[in-house]
Coordinates of N, CA, C and O in Angstrom, one line a residue:
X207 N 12.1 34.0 -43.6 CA 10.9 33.7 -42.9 C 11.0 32.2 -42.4 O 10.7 31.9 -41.2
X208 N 11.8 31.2 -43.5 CA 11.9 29.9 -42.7 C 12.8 29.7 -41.1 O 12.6 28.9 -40.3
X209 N 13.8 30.7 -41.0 CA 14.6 30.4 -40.0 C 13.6 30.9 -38.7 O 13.8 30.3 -37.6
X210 N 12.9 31.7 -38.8 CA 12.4 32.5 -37.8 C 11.4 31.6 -37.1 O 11.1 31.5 -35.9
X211 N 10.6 30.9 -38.7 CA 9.4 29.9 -38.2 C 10.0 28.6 -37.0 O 9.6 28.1 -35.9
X212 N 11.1 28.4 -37.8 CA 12.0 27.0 -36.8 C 12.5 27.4 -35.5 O 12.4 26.7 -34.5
X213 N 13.0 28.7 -35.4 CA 13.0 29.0 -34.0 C 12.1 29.8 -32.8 O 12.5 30.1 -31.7
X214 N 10.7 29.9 -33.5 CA 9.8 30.2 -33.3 C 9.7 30.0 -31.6 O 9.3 30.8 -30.8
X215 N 10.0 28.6 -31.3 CA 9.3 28.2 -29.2 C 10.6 28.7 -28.9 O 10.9 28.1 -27.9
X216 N 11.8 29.6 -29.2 CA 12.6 30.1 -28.4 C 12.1 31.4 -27.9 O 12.7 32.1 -27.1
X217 N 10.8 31.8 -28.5 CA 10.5 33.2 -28.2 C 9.0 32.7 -27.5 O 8.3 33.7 -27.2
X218 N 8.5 31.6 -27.4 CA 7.3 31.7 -26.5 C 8.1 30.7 -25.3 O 8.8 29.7 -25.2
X219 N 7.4 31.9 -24.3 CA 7.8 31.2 -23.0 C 7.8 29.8 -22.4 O 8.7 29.2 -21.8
X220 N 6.4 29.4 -23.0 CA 6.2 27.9 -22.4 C 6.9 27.5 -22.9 O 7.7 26.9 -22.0
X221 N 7.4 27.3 -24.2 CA 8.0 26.0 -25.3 C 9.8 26.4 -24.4 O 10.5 25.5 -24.1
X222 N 10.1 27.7 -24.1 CA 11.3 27.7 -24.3 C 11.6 27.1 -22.1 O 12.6 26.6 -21.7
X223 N 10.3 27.6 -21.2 CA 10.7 27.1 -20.0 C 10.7 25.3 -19.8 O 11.1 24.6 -18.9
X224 N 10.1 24.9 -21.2 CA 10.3 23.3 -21.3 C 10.9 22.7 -21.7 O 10.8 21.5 -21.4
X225 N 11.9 23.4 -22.6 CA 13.2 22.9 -23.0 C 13.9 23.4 -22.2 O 15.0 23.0 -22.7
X226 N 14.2 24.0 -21.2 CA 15.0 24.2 -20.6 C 14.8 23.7 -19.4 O 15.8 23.5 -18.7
X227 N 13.7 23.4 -19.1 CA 13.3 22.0 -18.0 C 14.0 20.6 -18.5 O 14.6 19.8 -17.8
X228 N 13.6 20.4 -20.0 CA 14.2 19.1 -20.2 C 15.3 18.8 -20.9 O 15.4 17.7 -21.4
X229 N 16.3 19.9 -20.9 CA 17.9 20.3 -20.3 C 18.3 19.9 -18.7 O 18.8 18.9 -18.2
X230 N 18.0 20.8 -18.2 CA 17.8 19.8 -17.0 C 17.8 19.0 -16.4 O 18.6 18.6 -15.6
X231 N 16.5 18.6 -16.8 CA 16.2 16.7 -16.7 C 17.1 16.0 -17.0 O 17.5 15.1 -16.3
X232 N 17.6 16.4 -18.5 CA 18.2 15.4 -18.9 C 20.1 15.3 -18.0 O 20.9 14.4 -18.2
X233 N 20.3 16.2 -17.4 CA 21.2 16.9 -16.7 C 20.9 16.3 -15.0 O 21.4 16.9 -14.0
X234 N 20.1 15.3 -14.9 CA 19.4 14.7 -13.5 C 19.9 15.8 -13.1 O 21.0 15.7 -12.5
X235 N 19.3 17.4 -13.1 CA 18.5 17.8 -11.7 C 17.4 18.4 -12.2 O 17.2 19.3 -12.9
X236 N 16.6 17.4 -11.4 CA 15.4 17.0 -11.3 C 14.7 18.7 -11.2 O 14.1 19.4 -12.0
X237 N 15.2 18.9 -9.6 CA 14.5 20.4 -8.9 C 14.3 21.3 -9.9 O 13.2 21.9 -10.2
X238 N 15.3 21.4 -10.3 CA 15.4 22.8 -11.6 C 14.7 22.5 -12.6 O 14.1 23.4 -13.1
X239 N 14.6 20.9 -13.4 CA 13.9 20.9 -14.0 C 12.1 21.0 -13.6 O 11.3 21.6 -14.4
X240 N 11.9 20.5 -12.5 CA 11.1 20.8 -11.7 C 10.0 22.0 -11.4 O 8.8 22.1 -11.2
X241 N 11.2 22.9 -11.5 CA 10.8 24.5 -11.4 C 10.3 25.2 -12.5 O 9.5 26.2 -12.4
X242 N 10.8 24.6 -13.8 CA 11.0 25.0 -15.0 C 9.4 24.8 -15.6 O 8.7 25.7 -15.9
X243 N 9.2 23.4 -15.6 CA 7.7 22.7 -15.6 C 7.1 23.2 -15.5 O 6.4 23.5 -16.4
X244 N 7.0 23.5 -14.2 CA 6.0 24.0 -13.1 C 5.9 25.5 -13.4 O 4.7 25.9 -13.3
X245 N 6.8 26.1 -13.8 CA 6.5 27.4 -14.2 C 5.9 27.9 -15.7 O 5.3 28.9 -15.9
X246 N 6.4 26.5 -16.7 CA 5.6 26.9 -17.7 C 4.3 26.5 -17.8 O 3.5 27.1 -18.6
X247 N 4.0 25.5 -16.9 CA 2.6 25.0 -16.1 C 1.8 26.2 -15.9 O 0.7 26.4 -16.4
X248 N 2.3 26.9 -15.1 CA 1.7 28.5 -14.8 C 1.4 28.2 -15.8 O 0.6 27.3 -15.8
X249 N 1.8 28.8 -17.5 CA 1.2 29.8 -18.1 C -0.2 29.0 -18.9 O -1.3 29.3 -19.2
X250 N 0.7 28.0 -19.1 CA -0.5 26.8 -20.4 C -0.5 25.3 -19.2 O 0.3 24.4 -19.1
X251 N -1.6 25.4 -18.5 CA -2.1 24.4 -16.9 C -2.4 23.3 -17.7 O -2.0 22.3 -17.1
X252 N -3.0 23.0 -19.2 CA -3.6 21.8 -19.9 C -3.0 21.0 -21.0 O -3.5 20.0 -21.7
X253 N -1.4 21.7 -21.2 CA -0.4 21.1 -21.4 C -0.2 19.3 -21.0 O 0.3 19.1 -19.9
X254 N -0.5 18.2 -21.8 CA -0.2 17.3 -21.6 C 1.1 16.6 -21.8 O 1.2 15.5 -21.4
X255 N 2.1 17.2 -22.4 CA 3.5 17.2 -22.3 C 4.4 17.9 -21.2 O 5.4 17.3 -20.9
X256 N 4.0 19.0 -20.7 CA 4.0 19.4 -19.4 C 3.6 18.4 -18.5 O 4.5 17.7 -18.0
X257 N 2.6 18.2 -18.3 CA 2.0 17.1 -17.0 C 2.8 16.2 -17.3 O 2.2 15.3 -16.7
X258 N 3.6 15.8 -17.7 CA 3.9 14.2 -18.2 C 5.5 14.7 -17.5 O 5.9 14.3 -16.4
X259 N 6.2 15.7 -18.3 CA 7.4 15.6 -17.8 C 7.2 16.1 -16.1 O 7.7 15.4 -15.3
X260 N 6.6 17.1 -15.6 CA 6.3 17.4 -14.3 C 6.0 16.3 -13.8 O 7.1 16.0 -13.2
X261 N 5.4 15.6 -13.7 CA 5.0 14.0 -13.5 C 6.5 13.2 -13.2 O 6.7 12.7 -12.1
X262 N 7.6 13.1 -14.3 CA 8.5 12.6 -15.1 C 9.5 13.2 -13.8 O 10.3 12.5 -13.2
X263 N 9.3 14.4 -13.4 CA 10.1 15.2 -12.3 C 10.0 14.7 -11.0 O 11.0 14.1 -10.5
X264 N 9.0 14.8 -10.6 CA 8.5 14.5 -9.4 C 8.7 13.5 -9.0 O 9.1 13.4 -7.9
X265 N 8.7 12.3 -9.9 CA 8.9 10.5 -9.8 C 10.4 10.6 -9.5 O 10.7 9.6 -8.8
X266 N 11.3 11.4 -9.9 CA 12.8 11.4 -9.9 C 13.2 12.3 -9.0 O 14.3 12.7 -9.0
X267 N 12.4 12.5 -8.2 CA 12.4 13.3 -7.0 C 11.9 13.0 -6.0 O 11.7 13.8 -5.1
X268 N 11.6 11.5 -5.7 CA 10.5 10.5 -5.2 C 9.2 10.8 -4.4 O 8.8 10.5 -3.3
X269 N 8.5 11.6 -5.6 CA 7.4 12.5 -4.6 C 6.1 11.7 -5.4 O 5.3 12.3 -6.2
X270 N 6.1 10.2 -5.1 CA 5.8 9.4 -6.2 C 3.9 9.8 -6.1 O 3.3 9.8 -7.1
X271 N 3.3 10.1 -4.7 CA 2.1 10.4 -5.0 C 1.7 11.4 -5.9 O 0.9 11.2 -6.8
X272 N 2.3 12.8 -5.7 CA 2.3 13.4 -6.8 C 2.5 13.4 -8.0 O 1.9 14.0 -8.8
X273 N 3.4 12.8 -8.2 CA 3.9 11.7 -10.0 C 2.4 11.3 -9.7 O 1.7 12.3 -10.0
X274 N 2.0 10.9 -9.5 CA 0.7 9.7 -9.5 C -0.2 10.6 -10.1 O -0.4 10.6 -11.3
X275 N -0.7 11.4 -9.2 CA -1.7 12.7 -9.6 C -1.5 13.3 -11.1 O -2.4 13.2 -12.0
X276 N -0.1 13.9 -11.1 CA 0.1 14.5 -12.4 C -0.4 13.0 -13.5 O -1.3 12.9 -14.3
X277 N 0.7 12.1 -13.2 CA 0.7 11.3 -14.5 C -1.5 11.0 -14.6 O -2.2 11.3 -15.5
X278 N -1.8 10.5 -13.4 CA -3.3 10.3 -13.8 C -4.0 11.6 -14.7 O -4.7 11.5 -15.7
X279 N -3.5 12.8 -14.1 CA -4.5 13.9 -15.3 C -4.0 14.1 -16.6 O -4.1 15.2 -17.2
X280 N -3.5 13.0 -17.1 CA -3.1 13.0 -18.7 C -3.9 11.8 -19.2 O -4.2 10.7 -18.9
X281 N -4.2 13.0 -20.4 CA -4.8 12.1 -21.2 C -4.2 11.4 -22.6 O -4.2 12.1 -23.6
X282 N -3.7 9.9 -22.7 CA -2.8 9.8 -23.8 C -3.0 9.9 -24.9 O -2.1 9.9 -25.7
X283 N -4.1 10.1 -25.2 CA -4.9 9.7 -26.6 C -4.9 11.3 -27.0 O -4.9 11.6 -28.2
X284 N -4.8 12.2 -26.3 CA -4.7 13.7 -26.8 C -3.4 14.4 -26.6 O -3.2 15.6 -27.1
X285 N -2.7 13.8 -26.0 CA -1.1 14.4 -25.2 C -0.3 13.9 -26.2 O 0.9 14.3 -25.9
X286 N -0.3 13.1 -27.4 CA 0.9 12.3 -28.1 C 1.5 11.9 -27.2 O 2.6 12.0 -27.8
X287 N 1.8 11.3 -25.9 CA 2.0 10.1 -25.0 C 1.8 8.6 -25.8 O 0.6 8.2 -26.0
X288 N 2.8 7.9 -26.3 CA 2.6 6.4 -26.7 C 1.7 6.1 -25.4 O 2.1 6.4 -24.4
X289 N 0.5 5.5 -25.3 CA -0.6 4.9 -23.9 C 0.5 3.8 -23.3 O 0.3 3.6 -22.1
X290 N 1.1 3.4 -23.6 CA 1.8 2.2 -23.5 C 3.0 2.6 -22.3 O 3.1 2.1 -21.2
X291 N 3.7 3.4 -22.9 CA 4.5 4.5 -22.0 C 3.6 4.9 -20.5 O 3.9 4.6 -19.3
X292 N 2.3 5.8 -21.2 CA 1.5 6.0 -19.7 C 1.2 5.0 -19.1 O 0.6 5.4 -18.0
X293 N 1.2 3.8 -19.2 CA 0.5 2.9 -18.4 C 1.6 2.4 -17.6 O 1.4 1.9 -16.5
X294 N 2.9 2.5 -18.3 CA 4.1 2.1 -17.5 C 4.4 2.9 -16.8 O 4.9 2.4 -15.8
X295 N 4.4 4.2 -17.0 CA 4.5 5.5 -15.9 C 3.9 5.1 -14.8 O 4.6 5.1 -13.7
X296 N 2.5 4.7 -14.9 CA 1.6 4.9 -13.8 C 1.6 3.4 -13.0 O 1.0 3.0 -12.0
X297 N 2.3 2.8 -13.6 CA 2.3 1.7 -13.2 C 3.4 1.6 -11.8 O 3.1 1.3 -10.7
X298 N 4.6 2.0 -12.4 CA 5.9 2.7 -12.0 C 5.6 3.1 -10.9 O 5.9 2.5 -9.9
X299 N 4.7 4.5 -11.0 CA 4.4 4.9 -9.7 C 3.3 4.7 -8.2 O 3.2 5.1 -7.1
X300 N 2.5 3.6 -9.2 CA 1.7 3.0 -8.2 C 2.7 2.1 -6.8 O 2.6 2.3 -5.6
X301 N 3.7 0.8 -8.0 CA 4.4 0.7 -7.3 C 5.7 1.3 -6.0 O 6.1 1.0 -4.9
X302 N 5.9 2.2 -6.8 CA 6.8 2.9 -5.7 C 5.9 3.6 -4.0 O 6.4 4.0 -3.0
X303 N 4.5 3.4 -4.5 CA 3.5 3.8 -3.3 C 3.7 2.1 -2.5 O 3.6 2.0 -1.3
X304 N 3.8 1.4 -3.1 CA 3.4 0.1 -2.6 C 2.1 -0.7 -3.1 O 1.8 -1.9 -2.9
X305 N 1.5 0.1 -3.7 CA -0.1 -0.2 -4.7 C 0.0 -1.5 -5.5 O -0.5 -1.8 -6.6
X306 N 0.7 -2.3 -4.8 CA 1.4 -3.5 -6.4 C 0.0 -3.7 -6.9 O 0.2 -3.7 -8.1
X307 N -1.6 -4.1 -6.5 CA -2.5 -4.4 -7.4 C -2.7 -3.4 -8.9 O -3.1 -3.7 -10.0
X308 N -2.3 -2.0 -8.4 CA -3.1 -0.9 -9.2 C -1.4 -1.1 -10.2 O -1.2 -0.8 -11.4
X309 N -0.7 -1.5 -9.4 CA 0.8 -1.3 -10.8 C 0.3 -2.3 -11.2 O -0.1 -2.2 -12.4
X310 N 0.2 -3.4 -10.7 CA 0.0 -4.8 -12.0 C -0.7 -4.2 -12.8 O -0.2 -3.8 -13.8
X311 N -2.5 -4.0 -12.5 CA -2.6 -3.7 -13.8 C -2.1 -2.6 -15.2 O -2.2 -2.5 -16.4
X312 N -1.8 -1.9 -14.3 CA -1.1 -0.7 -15.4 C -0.2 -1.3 -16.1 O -0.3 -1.0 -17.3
X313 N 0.9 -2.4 -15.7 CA 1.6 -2.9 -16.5 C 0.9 -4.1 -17.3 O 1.3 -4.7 -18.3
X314 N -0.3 -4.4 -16.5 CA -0.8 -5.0 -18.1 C -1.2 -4.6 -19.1 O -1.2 -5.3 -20.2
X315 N -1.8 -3.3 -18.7 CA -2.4 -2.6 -20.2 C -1.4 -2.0 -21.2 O -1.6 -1.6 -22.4
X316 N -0.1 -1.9 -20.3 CA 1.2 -1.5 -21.4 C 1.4 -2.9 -22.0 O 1.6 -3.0 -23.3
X317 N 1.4 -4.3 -21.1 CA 2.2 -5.3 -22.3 C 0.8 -5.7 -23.0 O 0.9 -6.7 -23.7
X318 N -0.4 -5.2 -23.0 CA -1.3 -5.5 -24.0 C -1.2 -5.1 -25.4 O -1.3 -5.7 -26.5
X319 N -0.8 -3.2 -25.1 CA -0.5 -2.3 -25.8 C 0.9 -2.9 -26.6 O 0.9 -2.9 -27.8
X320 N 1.8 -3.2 -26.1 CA 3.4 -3.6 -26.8 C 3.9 -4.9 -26.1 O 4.6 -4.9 -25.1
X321 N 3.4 -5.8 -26.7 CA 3.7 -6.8 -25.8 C 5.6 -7.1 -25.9 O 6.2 -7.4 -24.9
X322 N 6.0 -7.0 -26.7 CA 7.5 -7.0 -26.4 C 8.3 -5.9 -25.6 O 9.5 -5.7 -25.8
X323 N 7.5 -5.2 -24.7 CA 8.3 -4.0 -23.6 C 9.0 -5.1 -22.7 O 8.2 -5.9 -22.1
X324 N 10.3 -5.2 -22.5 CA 10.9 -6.1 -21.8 C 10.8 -5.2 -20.3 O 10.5 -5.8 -19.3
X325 N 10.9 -4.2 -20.3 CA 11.0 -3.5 -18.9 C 9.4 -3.6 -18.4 O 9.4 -3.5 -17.2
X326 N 7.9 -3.8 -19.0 CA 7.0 -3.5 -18.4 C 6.8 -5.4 -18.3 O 5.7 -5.8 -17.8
X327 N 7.5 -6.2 -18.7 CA 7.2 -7.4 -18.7 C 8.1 -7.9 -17.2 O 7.8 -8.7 -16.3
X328 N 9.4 -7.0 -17.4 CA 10.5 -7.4 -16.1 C 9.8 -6.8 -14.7 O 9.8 -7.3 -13.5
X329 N 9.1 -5.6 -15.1 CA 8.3 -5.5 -13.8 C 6.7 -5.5 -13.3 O 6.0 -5.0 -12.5
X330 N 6.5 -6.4 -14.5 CA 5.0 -7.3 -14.1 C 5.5 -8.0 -13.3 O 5.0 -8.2 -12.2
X331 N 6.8 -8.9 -13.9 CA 6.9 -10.2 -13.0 C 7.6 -9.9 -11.4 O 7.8 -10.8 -10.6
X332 N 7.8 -8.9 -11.3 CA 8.7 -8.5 -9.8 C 7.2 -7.7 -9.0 O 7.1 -7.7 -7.8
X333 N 6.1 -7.1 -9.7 CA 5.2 -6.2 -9.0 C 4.3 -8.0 -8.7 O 4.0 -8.2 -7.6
X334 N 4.1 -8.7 -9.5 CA 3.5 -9.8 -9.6 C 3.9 -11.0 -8.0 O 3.1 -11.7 -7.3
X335 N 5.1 -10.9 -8.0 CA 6.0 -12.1 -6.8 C 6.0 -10.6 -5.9 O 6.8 -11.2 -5.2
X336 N 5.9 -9.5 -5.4 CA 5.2 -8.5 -4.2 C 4.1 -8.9 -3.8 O 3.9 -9.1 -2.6
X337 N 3.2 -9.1 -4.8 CA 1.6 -9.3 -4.2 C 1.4 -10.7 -3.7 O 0.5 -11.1 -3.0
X338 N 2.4 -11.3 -4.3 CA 2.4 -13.2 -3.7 C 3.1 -13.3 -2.5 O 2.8 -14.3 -1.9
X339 N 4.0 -12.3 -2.0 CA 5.0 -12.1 -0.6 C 3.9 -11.4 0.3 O 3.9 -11.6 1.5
X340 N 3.1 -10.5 -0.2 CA 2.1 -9.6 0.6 C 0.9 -10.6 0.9 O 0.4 -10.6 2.0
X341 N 0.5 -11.2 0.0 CA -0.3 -12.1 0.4 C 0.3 -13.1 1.1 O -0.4 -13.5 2.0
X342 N 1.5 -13.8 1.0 CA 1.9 -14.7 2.3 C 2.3 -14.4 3.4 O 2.3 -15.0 4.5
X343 N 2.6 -13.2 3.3 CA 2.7 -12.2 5.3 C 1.9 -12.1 5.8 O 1.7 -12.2 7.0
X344 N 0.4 -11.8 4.5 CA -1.1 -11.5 5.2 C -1.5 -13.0 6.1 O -2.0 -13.2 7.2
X345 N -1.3 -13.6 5.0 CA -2.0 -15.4 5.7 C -1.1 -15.6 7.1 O -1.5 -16.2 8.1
X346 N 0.2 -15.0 7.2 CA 1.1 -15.8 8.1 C 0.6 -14.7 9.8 O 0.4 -15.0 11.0
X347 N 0.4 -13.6 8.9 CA -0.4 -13.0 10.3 C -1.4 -13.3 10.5 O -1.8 -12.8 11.5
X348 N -2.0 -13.9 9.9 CA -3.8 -13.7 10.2 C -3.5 -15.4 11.0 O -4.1 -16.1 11.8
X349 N -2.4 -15.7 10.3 CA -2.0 -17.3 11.3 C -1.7 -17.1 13.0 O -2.3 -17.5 14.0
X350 N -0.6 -16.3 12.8 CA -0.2 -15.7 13.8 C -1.2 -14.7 14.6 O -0.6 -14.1 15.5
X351 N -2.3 -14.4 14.4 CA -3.1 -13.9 15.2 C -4.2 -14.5 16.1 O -4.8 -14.2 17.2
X352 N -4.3 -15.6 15.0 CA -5.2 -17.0 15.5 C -4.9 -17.5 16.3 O -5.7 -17.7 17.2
X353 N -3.3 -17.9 16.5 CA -2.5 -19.0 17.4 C -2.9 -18.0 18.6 O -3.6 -18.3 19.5
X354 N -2.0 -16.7 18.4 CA -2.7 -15.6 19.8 C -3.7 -15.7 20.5 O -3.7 -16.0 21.7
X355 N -4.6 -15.6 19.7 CA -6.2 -15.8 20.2 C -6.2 -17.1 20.7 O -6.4 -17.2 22.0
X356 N -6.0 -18.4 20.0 CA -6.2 -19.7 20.6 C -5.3 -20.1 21.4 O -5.3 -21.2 21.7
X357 N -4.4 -19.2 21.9 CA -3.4 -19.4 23.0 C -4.2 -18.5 24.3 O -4.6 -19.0 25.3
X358 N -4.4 -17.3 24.0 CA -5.6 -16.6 25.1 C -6.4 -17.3 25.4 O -6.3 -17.6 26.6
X359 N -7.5 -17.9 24.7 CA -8.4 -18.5 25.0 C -8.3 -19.6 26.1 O -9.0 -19.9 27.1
X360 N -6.9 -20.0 25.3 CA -6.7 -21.8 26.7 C -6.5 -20.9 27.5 O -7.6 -20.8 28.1
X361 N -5.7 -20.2 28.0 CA -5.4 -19.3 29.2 C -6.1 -18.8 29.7 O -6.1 -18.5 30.9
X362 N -7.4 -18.6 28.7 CA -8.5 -17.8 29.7 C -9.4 -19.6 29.9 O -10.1 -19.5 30.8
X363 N -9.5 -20.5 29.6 CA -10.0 -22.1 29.7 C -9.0 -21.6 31.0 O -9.3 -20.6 31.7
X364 N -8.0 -22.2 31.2 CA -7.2 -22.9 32.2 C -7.6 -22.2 33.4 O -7.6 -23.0 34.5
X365 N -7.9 -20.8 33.5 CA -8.1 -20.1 33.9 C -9.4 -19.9 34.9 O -9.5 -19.5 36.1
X366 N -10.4 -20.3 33.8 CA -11.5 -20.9 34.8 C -11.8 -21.8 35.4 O -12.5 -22.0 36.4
X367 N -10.9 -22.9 34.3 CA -11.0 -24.5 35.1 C -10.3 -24.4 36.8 O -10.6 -24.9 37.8
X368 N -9.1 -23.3 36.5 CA -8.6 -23.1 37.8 C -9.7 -22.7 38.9 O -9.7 -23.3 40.0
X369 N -10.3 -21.8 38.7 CA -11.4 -20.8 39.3 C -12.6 -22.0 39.6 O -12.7 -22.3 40.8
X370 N -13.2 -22.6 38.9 CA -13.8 -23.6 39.1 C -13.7 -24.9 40.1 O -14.6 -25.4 40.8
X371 N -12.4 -25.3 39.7 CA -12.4 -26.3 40.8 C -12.0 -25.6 42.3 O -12.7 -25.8 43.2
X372 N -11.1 -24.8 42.4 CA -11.4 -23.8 43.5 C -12.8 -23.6 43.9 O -12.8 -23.5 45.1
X373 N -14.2 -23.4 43.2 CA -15.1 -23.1 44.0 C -15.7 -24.6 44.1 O -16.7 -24.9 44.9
X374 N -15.0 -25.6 43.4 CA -15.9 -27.0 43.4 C -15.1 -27.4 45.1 O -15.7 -27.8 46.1
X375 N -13.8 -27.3 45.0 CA -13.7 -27.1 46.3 C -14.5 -26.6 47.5 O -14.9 -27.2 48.5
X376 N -14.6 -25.7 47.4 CA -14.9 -24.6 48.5 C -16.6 -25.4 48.8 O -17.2 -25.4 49.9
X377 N -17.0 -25.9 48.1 CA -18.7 -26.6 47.7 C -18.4 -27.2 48.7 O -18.9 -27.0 49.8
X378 N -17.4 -28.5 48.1 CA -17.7 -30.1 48.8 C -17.3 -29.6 50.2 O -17.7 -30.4 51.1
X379 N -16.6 -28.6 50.6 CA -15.7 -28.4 52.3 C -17.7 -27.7 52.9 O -18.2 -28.0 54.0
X380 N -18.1 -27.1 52.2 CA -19.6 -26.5 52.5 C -20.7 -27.6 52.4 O -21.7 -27.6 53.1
X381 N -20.4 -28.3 51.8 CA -21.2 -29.5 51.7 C -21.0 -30.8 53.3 O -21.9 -31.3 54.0
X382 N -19.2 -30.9 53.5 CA -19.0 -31.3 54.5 C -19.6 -31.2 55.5 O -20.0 -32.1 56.3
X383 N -19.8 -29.5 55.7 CA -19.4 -29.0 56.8 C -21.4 -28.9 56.9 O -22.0 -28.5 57.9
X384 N -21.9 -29.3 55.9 CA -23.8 -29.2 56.3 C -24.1 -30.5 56.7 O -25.2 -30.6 57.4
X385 N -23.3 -31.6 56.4 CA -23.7 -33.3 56.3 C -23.5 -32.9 58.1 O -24.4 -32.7 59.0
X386 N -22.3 -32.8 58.2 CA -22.1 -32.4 59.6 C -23.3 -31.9 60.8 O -23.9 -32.6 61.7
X387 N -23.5 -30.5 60.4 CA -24.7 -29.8 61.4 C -25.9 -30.9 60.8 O -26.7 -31.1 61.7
X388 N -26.0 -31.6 59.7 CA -27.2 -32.5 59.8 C -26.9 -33.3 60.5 O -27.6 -32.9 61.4
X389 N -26.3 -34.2 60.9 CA -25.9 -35.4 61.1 C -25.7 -35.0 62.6 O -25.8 -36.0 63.3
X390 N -25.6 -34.1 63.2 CA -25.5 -33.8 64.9 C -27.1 -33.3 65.4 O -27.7 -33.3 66.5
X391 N -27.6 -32.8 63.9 CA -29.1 -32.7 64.8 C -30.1 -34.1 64.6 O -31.0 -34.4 65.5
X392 N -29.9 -34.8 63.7 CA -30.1 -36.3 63.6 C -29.9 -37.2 65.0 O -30.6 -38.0 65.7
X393 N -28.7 -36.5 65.0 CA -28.9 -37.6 66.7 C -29.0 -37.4 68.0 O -28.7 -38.0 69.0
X394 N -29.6 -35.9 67.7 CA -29.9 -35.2 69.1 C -31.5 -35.7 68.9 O -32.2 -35.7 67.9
X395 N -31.7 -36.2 70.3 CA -33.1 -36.9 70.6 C -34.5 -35.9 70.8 O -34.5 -34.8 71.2
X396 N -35.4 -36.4 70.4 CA -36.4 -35.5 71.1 C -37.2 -35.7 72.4 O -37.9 -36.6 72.5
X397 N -37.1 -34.7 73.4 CA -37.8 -35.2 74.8 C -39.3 -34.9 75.2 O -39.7 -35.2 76.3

């Protein structure tokens, strides 16, 4: 009876399409492990060991929004997932979207959880100096958009001053040219 008990998930589908998913995996290909997941996924959908390695797949297959998805519909506190782990998962894959706010904090709630994780501490500080380069590109454009504008603007200044003294011209030559017709009926006499 004991041997039968211990080999018991080679005869249920799910347990046995998951280890052989994470044969696989461990075998980096991804796809097949991928397939494997996903199909024992079919049978048991609320599998939080499932979601995690499908999750675990997909990120290694750089389909990082969907890692995203999967890893968010786990719940660690019910999945036996260390939380610490999930926060670095999701951290992981925020960044690989470019999300560096939503990875920082995921990697802070892992180094709160374990504060000696050298990997979720190595990439606080690399997700951390992203958001400080993203914010100095933002300032340097929003510099560089200003200067634009405040270079338009004199162009459109120069522009009128040009247009302007052209009509302040065109005035005084009209102005001339009235002093004139006054100035000839002035000295025509009356009889």
């Amino acid at each position: 009876m004991v041997p039968l008990f211990v080999f018991w998930h080679w005869f249920e589908p799910v347990s046995k399409k998951n280890i052989e998913g994470i044969h696989a995996y461990d075998q980096k290909k991804y796809s097949e492990a991928l397939e494997r997941f996903l199909s024992a996924k079919g049978i048991k959908p609320d599998s939080a060991e499932l979601k995690n390695n499908t999750a675990s797949a997909l990120y290694n297959l750089k389909k990082f929004d969907l890692a995203l998805k999967e890893f968010s519909a786990i719940e660690p506190e019910k999945s036996g997932i260390r939380a610490q782990d999930f926060f670095y998962n999701l951290g992981n894959s925020y960044f690989r979207m470019n999300k560096f706010k939503e990875a920082l904090d995921n990697y802070k709630k892992s180094l709160i959880l374990n504060p000696d994780d050298l990997n979720a501490k190595k990439n606080f500080e690399i997700t951390l100096k992203k958001i400080k380069e993203q914010d100095k590109k933002k300032k340097n454009k929003d510099q560089d958009k200003d200067n634009r504008e405040k270079k338009k603007n004199k162009n459109k200044e120069k522009k009128h001053k040009n247009i302007l003294k052209y009509l302040n011209q065109k005035e005084k030559e009209q102005m001339k040219k009235k002093k004139r017709k006054i100035e000839s009926i002035k000295n025509e006499k009356d009889w």
